[in-house]
Coordinates of C-alpha atoms and ligand atoms in Angstrom, one line a residue:
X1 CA -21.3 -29.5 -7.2
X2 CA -20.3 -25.8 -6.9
X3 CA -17.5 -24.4 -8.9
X4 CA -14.4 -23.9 -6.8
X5 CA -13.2 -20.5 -6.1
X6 CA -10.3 -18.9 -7.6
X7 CA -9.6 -15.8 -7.9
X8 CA -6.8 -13.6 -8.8
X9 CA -4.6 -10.8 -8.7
X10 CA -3.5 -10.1 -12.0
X11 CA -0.9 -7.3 -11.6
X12 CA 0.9 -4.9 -14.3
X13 CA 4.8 -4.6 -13.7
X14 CA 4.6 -1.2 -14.9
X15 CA 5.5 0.3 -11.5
X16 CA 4.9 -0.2 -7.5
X17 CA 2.5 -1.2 -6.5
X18 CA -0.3 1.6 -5.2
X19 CA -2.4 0.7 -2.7
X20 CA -5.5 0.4 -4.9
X21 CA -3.7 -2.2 -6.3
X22 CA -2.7 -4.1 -3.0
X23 CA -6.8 -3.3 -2.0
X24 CA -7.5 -5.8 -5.0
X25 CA -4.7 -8.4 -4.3
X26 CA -5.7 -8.5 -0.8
X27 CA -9.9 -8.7 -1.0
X28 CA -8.9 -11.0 -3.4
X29 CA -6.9 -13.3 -1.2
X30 CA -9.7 -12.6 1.4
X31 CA -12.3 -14.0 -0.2
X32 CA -10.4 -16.6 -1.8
X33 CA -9.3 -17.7 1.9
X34 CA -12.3 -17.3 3.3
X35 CA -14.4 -19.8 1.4
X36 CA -11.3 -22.1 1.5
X37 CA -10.6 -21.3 -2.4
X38 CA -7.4 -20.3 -4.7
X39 CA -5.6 -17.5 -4.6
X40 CA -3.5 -16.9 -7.8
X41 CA -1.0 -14.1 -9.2
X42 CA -0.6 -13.8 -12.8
X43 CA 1.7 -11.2 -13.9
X44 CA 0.2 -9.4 -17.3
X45 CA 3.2 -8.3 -19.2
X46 CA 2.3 -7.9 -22.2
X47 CA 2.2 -3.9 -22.6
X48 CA 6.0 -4.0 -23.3
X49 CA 6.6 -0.7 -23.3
X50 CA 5.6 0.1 -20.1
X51 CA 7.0 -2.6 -18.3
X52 CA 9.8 -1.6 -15.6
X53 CA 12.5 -3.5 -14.5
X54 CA 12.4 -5.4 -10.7
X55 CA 8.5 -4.4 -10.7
X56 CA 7.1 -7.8 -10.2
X57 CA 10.0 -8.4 -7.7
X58 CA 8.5 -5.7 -6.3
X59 CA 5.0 -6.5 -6.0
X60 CA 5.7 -9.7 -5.1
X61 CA 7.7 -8.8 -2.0
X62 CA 4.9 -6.4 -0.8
X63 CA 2.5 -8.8 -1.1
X64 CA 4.9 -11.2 1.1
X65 CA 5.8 -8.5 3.3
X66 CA 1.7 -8.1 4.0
X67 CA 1.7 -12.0 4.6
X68 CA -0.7 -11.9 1.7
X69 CA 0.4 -15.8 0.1
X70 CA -0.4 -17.2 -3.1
X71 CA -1.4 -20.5 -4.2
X72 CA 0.0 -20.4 -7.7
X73 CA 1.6 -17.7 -9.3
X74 CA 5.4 -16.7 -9.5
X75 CA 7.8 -18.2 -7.0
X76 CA 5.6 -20.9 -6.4
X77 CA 4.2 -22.6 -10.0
X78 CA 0.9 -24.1 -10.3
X79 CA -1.1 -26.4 -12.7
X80 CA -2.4 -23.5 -15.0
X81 CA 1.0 -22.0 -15.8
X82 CA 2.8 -20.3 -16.8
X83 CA 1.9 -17.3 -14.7
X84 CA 3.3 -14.6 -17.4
X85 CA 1.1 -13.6 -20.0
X86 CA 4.5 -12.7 -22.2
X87 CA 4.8 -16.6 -22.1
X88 CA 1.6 -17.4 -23.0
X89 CA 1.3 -15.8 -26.3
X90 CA 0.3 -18.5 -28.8
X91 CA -3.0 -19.2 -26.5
X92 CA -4.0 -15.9 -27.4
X93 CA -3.4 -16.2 -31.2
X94 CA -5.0 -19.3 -31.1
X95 CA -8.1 -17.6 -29.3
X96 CA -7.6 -15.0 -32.0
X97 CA -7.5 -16.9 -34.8
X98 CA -10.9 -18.6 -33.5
X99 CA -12.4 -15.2 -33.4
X100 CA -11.3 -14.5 -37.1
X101 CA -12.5 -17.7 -38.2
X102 CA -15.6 -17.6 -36.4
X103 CA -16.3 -13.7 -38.3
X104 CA -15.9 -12.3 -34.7
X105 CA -12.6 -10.7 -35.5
X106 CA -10.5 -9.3 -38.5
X107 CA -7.1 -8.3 -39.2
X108 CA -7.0 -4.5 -39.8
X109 CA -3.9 -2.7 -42.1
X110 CA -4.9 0.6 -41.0
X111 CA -1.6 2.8 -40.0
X112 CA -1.2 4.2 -36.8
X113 CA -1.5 7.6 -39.0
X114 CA -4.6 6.8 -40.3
X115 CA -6.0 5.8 -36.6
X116 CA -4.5 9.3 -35.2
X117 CA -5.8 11.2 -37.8
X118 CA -9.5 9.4 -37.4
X119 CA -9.5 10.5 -33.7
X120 CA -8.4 14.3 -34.6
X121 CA -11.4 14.6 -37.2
X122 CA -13.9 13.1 -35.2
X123 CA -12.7 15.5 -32.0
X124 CA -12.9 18.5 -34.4
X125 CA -16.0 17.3 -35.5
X126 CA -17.0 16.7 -32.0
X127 CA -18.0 13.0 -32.7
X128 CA -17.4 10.0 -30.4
X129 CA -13.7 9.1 -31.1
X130 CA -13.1 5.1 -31.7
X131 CA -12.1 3.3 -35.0
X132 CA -14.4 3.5 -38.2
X133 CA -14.5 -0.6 -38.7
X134 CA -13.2 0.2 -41.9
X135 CA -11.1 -2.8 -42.7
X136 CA -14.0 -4.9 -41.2
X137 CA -15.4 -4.3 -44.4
X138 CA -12.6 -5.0 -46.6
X139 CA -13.6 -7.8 -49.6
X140 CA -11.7 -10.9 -49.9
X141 CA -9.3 -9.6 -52.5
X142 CA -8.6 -6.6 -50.8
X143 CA -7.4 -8.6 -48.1
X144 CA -5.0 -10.8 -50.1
X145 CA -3.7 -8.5 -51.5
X146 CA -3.1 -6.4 -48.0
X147 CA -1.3 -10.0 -47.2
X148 CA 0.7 -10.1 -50.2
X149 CA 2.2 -6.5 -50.0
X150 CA 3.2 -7.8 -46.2
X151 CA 1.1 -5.1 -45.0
X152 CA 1.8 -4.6 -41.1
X153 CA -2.3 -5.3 -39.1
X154 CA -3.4 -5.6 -36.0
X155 CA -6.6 -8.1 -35.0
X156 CA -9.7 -6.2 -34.3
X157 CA -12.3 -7.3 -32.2
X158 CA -16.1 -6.8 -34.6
X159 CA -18.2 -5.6 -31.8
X160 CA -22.0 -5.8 -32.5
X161 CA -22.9 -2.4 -33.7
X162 CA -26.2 -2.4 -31.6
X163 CA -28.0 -3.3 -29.0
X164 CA -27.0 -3.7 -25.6
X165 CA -24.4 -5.9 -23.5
X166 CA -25.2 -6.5 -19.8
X167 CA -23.2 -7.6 -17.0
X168 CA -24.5 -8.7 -13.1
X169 CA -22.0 -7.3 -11.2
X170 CA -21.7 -8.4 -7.7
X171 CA -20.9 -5.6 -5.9
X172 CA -22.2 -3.0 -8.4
X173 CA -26.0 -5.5 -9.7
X174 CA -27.3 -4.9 -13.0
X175 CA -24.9 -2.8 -15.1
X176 CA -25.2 -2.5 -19.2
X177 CA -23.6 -0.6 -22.0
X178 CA -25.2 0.4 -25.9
X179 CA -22.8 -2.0 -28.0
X180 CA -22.5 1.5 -30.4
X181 CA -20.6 3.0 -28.2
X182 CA -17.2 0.3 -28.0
X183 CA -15.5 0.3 -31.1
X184 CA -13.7 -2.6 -32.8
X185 CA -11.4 -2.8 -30.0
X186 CA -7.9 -4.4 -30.6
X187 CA -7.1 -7.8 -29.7
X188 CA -3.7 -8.5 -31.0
X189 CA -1.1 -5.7 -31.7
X190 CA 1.7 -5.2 -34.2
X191 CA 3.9 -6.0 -32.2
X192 CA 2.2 -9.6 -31.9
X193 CA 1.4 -9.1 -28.3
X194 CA -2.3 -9.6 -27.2
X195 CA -4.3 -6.1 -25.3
X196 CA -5.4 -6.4 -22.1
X197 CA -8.8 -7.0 -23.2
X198 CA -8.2 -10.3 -25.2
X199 CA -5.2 -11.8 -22.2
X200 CA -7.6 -11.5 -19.7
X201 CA -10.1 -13.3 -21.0
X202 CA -8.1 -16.0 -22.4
X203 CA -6.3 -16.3 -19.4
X204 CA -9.2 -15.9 -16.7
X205 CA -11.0 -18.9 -19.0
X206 CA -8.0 -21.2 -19.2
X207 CA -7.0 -20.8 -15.3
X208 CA -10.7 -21.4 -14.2
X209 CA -10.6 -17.9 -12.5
X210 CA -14.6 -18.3 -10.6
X211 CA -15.0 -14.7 -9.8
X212 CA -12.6 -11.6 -11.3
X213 CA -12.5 -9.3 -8.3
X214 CA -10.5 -5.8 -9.9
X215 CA -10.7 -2.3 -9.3
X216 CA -13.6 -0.5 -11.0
X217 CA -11.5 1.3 -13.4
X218 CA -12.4 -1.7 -15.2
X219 CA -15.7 -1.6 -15.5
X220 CA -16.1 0.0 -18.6
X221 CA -14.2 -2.9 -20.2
X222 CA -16.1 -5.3 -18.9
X223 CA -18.5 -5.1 -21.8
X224 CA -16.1 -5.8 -24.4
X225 CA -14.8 -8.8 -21.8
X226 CA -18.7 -10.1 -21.8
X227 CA -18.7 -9.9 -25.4
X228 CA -15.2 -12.1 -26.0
X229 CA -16.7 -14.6 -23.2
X230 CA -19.4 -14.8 -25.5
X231 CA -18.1 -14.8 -29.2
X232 CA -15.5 -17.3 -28.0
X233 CA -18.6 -19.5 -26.5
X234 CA -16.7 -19.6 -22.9
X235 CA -18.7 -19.2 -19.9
X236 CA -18.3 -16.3 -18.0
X237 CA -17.1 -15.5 -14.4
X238 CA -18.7 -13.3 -11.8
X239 CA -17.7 -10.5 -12.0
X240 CA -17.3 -7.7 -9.1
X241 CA -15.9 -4.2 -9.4
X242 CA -14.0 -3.0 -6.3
X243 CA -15.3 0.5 -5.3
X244 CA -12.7 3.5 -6.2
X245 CA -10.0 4.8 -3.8
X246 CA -10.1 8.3 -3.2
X247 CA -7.9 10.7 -0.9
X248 CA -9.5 12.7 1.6
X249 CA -9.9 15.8 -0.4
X250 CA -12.3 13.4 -2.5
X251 CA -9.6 13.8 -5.5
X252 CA -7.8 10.5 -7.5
X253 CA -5.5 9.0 -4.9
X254 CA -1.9 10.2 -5.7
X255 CA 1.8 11.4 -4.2
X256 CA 0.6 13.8 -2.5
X257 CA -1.9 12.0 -0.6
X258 CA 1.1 10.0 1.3
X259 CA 3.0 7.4 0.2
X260 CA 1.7 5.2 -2.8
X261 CA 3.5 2.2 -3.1
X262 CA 3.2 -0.3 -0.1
X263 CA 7.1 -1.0 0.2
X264 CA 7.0 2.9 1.6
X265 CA 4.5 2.0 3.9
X266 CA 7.1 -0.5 5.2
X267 CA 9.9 2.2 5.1
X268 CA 7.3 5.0 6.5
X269 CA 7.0 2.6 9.2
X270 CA 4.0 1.3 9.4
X271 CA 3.2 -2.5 10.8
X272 CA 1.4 -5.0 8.1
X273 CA -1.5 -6.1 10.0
X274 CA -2.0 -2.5 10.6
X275 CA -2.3 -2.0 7.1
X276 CA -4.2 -5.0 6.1
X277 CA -7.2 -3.4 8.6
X278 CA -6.6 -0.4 7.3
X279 CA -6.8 -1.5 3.6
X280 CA -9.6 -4.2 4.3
X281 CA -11.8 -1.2 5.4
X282 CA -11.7 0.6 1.9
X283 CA -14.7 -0.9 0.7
X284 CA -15.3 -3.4 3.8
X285 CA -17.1 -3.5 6.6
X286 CA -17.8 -5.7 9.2
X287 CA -20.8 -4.2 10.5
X288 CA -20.6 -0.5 9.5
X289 CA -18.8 0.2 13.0
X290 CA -15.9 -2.2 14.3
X291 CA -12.4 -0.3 12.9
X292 CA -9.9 -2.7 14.9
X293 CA -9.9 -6.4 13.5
X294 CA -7.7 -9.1 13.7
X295 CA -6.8 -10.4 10.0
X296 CA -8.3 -13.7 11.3
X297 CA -11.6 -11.7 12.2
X298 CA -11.7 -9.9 8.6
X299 CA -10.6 -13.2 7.0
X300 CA -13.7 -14.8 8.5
X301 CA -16.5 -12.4 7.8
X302 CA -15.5 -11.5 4.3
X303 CA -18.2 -11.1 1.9
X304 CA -18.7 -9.7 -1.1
X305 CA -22.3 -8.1 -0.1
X306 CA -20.6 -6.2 2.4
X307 CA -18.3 -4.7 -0.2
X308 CA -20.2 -1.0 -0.8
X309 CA -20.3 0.8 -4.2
X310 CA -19.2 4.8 -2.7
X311 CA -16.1 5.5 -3.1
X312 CA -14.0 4.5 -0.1
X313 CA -11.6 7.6 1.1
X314 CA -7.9 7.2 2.3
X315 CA -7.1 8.8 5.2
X316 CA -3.5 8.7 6.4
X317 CA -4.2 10.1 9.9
X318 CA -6.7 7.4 10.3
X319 CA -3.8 4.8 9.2
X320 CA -1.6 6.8 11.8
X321 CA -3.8 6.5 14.2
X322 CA -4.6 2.5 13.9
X323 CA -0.8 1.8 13.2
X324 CA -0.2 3.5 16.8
X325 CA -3.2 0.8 18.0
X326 CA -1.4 -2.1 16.5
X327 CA 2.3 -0.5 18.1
X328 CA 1.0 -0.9 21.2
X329 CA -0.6 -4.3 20.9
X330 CA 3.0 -5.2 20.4
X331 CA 4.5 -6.9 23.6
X332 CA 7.9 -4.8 24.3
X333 CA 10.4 -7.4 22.2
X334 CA 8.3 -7.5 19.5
X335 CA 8.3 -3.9 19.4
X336 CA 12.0 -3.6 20.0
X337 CA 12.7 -5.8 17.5
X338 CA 10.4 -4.1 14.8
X339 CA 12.1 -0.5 15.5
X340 CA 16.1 -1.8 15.6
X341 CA 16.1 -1.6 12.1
X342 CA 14.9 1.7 11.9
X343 CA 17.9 3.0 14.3
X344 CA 20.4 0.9 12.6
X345 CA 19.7 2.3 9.2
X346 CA 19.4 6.0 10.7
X347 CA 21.7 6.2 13.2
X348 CA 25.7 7.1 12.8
X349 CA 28.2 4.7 13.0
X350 CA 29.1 6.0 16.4
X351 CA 25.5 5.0 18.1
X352 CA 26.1 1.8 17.1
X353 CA 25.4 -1.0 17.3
X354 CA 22.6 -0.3 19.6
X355 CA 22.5 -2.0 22.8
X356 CA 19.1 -4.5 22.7
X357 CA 19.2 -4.4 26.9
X358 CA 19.1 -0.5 26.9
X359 CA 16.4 -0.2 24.3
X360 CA 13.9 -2.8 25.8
X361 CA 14.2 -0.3 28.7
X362 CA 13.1 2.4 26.9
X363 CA 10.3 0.9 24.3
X364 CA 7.8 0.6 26.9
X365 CA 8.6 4.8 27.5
X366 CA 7.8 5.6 24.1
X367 CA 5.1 2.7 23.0
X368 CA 2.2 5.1 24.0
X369 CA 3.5 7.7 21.8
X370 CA 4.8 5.7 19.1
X371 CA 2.5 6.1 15.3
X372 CA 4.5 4.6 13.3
X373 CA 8.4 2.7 13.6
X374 CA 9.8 5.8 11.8
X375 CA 9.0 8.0 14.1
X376 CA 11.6 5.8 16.3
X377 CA 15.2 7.0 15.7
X378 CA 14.5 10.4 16.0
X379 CA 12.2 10.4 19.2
X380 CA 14.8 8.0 20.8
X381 CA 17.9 9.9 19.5
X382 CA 18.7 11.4 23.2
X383 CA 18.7 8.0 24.8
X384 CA 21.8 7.2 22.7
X385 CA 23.6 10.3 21.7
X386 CA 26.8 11.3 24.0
X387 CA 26.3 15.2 23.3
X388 CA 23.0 16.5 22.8
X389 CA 22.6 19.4 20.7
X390 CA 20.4 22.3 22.0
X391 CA 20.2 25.8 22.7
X392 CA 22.4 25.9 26.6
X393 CA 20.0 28.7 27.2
X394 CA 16.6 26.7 26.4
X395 CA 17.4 24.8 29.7
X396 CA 16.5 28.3 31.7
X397 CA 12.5 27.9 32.4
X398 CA 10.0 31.1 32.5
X399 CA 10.4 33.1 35.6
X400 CA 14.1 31.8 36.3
X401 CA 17.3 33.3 35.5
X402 CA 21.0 31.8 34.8
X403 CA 22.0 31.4 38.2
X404 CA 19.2 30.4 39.7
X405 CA 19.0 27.7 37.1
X406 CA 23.0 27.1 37.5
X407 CA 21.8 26.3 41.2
X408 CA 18.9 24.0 40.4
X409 CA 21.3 21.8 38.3
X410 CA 24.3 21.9 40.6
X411 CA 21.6 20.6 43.2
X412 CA 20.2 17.8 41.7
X413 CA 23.3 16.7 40.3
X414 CA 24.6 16.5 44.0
X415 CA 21.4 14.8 45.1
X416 CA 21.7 12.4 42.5
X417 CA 25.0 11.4 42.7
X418 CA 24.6 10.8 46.3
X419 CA 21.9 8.4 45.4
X420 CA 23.1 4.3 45.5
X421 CA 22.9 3.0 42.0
X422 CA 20.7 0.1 42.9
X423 CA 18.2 3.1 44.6
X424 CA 18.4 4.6 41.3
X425 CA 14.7 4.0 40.3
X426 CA 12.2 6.4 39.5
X427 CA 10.2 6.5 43.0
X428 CA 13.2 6.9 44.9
X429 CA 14.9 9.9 42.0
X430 CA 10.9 12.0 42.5
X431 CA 11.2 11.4 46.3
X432 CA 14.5 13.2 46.6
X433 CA 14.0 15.5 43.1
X434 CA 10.4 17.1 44.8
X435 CA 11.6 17.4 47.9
X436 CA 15.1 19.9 46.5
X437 CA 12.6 21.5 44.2
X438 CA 10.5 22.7 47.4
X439 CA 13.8 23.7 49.2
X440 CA 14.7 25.8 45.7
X441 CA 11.1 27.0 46.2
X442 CA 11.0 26.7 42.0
X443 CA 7.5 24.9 41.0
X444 CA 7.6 21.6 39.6
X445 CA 6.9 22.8 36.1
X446 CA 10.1 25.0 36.6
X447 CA 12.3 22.6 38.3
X448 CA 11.5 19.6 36.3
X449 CA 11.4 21.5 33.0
X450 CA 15.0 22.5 33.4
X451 CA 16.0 18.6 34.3
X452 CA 14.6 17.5 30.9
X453 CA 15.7 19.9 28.8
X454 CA 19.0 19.3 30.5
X455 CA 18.6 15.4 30.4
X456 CA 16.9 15.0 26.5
X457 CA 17.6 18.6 25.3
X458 CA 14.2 18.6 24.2
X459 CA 10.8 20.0 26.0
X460 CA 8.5 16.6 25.4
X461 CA 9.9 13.5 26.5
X462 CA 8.5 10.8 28.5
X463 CA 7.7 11.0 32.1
X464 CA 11.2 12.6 33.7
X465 CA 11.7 10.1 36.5
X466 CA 11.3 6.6 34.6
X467 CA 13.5 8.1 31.8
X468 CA 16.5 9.1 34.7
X469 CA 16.2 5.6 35.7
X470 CA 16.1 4.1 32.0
X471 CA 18.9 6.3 31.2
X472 CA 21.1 5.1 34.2
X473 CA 22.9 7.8 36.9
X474 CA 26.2 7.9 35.3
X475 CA 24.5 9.2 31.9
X476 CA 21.5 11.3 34.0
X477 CA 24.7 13.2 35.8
X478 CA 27.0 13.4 32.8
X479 CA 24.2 15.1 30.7
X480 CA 23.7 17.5 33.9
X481 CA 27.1 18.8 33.9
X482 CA 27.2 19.1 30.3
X483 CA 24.2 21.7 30.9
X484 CA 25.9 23.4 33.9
X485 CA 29.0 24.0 31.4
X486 CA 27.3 25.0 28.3
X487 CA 25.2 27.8 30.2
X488 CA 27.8 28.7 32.6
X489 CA 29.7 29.6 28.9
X490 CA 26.4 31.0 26.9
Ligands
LIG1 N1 -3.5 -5.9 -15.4 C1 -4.6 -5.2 -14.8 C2 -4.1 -4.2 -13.8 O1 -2.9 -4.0 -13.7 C3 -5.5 -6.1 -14.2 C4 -7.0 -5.8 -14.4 C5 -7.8 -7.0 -14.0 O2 -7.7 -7.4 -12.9 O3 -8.5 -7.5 -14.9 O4 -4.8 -3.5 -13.1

């Protein structure tokens, strides 16, 4: 019988979550769905210093946000808990004490000072920088008496001093390190917290973790990993390191390269599934060519073999551009629902509430347009305001004058007020509008230019004669007049 899958996301709460980190969680969750395995969160906590407060909250509500669930973890328990590692602790003194017994580990008295001091010669000296082993060789007395004093230590790790360690990755193959080049690494801290290095084995081991799936920052400790599996006689997981994230300029993904934790992808306004396609394509492919994929479709064609080793590259436009794609996959409720929020939360008191009937009219103007829900409130803003705020002047198009534009408005405004509301639909308003604009003899660029810039305020809008009929006669003639006025007074 094959081992059963399960895999994990084993987050820091030292932050928000980046989206190299939500890359891991959710290839992670991929695979594990895909070959009908576990998916598990364990929060690693045990770096106290850097922990911040309401950052597993955090990445847990991305991660539900993304519809990315979890089989045990936080919230939800499991049979392998607890999920913290600051609640595991005495598993990882036992493992250490194993270690000690077993001459694969020793308690080092070393100060911080000494340890500083170490790195500064060996830098001046232009030597590799690690720790000398020099407590590894303490005798027997000198370690009693090190206990007596109550001398403060730390549990070191006695790497082998030579040879090699090797690893078969399954994304990167074959990858192997010289053992004198990782020093005795720490396991346990002063503080009586375990490092990374030693939780993550103890904890990968005791929840059954089949294949670790991280980011391939990791990969260089992955031989000190290989070497715990083995001095701790536990077998080993597959391994697979997750190609790097880099921003388009090819430099270390940052700020600057858009937004970096994935609750401002929410508040930037883009969609989740848009996201996980997005995301599931850093490192992914389906077949080197298909960009637009169902969840479903990724889910099902997941593979580790088609993970690449190159660097993947995050490009925002391209996230622009395939939100837009899943914006207009929306049906017009689902998209009116999605972008309510984002005019409730930017829109004054005095626009709102918003009225739902009114905006379902006007979604299906903007859906083409539309990249991402933020872009909502402000490209809608003329639908709802009462004044609009614009130059009077702007409203006067190339090759007209005031009066002649004065004329143009007056005109339409009578024409459209004569108009029977229920005729008010967009046929009947370019019937009647094309027809004046020949009798003004102004061109339709002319004509119609200085309607919506009277109508929106603005110079690109949606099509003029479905907006007049979204926007109703009594608000198409009140925004006319308020043009006539504010360029009869300019
Ligand atoms: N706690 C590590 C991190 O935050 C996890 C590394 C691993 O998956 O082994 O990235």
């Amino acid at each position: 019988m094959s081992t059963p899958i399960r895999v994990r996301y084993a987050p820091s709460p030292t932050g928000n979550p980046h989206i190299g980190n939500i890359r891991t969680a959710m290839f992670n969750w991929l695979f594990a769905r895909r070959h009908g395995g576990q998916f598990i969160v364990r929060v690693e906590d045990t770096d106290r210093a850097r922990i911040e407060e309401g950052a597993v909250e955090h990445i847990l509500n991305g991660l539900e946000w993304l519809g990315i669930d979890w089989d045990e973890g936080p919230r939800v328990g499991g049979p392998y808990g607890p999920y913290f590692q600051s609640e595991r602790l005495e598993r990882y003194d036992a493992a250490a004490e194993r270690l000690i017994a077993s001459g694969n580990a020793y308690r080092c008295y070393c100060t911080p000072e000494r340890v500083a001091e170490l790195r500064k010669e060996q830098a001046r000296n232009k030597q590799r920088q690690g720790y000398d082993s020099h407590c590894r060789h303490l005798s027997d007395s000198e370690r009693e008496a090190n206990e007596r004093a109550g001398l403060p230590s730390v549990v070191r790790f006695a790497m082998p001093q030579s040879g090699i360690t090797s690893l078969e990755d399954a994304i990167r193959g074959h990858v192997e390190w010289q053992n004198e080049l990782t020093d005795d690494f720490v396991l346990i801290k002063s503080d009586g917290f375990p490092t990374y290095h030693l939780a993550v084995t103890v904890d990968d081991n005791a929840m059954e973790i089949s294949h670790v799936l991280r980011a391939e920052e990791w990969l260089p400790s992955a031989a000190r990993h290989v070497q715990l599996y083995r001095a701790l006689d536990l077998p080993m997981p597959q391994f697979g390191h997750l190609p790097m994230i880099l921003g388009s300029d090819r430099a270390k993904l940052s700020k600057r390269h858009g937004a970096t934790s994935v609750m401002e992808y929410r508040d930037d306004g883009f969609v989740p599934d848009a996201l996980i396609n997005f995301m599931a394509l850093l490192g992914w492919s389906l077949d080197g060519e298909t960009e637009v994929m169902t969840v479903d479709t990724i889910r099902d064609n997941f593979t580790l073999k088609r993970v690449g080793k190159p660097a993947a590259i995050f490009d925002l436009d391209k996230l622009q551009w395939m939100n837009g794609v899943y914006i207009r996959q929306m049906s017009v409720e689902e998209l009116a629902a999605e972008i309510l929020p984002f005019l409730e939360r930017a829109y004054p008191d005095d626009l709102l509430p918003v009225d739902r009937e009114y905006l379902l009219r006007i979604v299906p103007l903007v859906q083409e347009r539309l990249k991402t829900l933020a872009e909502a409130p402000d490209m809608l803003s003329y639908f709802f305001e009462d004044e609009l705020e614009y130059e009077a002047r702007s409203v006067v198009q190339r090759g007209m004058d005031v009066p002649g534009t004065l004329a143009a408005l007056q005109r339409a405004t009578d024409d459209l007020s004569s108009v029977d509301a229920s005729g008010f639909c967009h046929e009947h308003l370019e019937e009647i509008l094309r027809a004046a604009g020949k009798e003004l003899e102004l061109s339709g660029r002319q004509f119609f230019g200085a309607l919506r810039t009277a109508i929106t305020g603005r110079t690109a809008t949606p099509p003029l004669f479905e907006m007049m009929e979204v926007m109703g006669q009594e608000r198409v003639i009140k925004r006319l007049a308020a043009a006539v006025e504010n360029l009869s007074a300019a």
